Backbone as a ProteinNet text record, in pm:
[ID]
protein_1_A
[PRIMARY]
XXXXXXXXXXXXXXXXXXXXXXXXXXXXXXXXXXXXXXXXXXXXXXXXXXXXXXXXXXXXXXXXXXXXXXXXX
[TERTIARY]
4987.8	4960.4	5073.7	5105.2	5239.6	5212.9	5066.3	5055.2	4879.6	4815.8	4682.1	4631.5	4556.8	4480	4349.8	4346.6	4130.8	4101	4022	3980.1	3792	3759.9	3642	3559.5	3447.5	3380.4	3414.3	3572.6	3584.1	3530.3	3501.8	3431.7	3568.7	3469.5	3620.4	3683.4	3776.9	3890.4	4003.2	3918.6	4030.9	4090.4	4028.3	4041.2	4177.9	4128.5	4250.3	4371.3	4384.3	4490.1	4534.3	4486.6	4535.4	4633.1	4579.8	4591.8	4785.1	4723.5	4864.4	4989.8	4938.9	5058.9	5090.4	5051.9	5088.5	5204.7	5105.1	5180.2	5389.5	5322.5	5472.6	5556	5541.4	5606.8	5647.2	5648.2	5658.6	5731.7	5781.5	5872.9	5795.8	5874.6	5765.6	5741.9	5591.1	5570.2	5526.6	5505	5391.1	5265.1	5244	5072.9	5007.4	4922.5	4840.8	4732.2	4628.3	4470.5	4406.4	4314.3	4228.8	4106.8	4060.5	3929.8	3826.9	3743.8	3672.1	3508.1	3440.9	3276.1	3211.7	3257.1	3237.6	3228	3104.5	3079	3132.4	3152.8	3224.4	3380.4	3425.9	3576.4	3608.8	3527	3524.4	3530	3474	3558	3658.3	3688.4	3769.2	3892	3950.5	4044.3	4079.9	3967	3969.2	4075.1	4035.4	4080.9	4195.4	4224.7	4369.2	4451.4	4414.6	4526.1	4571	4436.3	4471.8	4549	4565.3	4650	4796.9	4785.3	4904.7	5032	4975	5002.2	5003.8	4944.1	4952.1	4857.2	4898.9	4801.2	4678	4568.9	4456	4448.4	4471.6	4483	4331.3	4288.4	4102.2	4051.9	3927	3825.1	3714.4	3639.5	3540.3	3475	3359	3250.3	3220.4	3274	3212.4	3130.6	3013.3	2907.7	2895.9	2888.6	2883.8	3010.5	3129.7	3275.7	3310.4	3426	3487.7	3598.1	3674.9	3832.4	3842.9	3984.4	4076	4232.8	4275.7	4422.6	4493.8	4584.1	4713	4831.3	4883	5008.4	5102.4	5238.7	5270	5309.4	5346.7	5427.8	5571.3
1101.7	1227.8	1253.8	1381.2	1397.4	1472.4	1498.4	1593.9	1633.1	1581.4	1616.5	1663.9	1764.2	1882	1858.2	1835.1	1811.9	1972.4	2038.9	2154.6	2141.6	1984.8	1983.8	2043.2	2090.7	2236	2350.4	2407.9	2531.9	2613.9	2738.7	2794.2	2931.3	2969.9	3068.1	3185.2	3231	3177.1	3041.3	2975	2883.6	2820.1	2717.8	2597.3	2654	2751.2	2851.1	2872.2	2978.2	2959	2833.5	2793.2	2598.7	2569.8	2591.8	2488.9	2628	2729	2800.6	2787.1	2721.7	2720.4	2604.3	2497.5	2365.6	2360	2473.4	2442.4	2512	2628.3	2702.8	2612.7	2503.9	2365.2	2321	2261	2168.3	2218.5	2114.9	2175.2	2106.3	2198.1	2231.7	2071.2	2056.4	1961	1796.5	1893.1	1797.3	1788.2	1740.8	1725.2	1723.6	1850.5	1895.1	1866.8	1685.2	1696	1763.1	1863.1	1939.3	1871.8	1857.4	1817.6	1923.7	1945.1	2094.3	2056.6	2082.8	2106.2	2228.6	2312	2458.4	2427.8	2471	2461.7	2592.9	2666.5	2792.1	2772.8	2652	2620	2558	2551.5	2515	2629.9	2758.6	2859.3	2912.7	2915.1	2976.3	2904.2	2786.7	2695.3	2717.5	2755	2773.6	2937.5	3056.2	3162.5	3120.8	3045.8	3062.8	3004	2914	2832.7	2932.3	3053.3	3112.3	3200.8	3303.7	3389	3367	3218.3	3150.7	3111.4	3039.7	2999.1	2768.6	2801.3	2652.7	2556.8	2450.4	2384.5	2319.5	2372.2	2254.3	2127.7	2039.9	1891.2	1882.9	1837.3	1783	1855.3	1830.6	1921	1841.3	1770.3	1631.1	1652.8	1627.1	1607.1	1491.6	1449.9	1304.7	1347	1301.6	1348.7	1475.6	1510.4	1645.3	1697.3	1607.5	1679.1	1720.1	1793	1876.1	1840.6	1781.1	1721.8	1798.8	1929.3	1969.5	1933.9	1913.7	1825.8	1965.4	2019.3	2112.6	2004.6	2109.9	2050.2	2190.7	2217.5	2300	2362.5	2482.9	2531.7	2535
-4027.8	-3961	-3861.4	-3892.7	-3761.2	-3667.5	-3638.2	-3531.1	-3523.5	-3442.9	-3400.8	-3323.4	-3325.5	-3220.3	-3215.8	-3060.3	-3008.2	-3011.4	-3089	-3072.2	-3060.3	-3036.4	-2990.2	-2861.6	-2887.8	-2767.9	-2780.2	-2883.9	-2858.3	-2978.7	-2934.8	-3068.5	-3087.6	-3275.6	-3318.7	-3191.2	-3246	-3330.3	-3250	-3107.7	-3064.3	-3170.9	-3210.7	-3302.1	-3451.1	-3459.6	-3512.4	-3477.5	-3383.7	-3286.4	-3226.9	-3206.7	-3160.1	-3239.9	-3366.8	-3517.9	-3540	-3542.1	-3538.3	-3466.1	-3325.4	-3221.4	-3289	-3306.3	-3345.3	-3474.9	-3588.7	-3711.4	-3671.6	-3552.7	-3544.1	-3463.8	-3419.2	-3373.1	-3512.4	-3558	-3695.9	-3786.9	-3866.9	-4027.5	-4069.4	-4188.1	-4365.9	-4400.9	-4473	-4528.4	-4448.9	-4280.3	-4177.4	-4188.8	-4167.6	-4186.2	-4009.2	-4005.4	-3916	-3926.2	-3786.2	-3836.3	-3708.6	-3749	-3612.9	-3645.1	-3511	-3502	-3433.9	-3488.3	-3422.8	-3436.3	-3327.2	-3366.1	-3371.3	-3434.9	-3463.2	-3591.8	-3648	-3801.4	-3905.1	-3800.3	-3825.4	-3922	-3862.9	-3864.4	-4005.9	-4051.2	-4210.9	-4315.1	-4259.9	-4376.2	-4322.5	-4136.2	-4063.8	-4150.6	-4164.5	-4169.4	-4351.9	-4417.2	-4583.7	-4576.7	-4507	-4483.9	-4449.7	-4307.2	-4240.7	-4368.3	-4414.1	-4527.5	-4618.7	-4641.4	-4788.2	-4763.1	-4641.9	-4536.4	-4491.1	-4522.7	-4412.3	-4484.8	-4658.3	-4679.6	-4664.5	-4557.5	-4508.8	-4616.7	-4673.5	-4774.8	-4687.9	-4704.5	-4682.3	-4724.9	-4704.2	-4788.9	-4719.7	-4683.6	-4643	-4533.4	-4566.1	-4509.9	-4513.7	-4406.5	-4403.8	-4274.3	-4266.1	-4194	-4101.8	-4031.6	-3922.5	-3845.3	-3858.9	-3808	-3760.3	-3632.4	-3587.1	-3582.8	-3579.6	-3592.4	-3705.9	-3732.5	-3864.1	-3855.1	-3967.6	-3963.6	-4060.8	-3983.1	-4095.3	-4127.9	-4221.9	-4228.2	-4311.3	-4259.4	-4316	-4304.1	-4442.8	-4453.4	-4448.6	-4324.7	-4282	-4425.2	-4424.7	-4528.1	-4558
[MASK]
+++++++++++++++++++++++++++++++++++++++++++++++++++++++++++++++++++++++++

């Protein structure tokens, strides 16, 4: 992982925007993991990828948290 964001407590669209400032840091082909407890953030993060271009590589459930992993574009 080359780069991880606590977006735990915040609700949409933070965890989004977070995940955006981060990826516009990074070159192509990093891998971005957010951690979010917004259950929201699981189609939010399906949308941003499909919009963005950015690949979703995983999308997983730990208990009450939500781990999403991009891979920059």
């Amino acid at each position: 992982m080359d780069k991880e964001i606590d977006a735990r407590g915040l609700n949409c669209p933070l965890p989004i925007l977070k995940a955006k400032k981060a990826l516009a840091d990074m070159t192509s082909g990093q891998l971005l993991r957010v951690l979010a407890t917004d259950s929201g953030s699981l189609r939010d993060f399906q949308a941003f990828s499909r919009q963005t271009g950015h690949e979703l590589v995983e999308q997983k459930t730990v208990g009450e948290e939500y781990v999403h992993v991009l891979r920059r574009r």
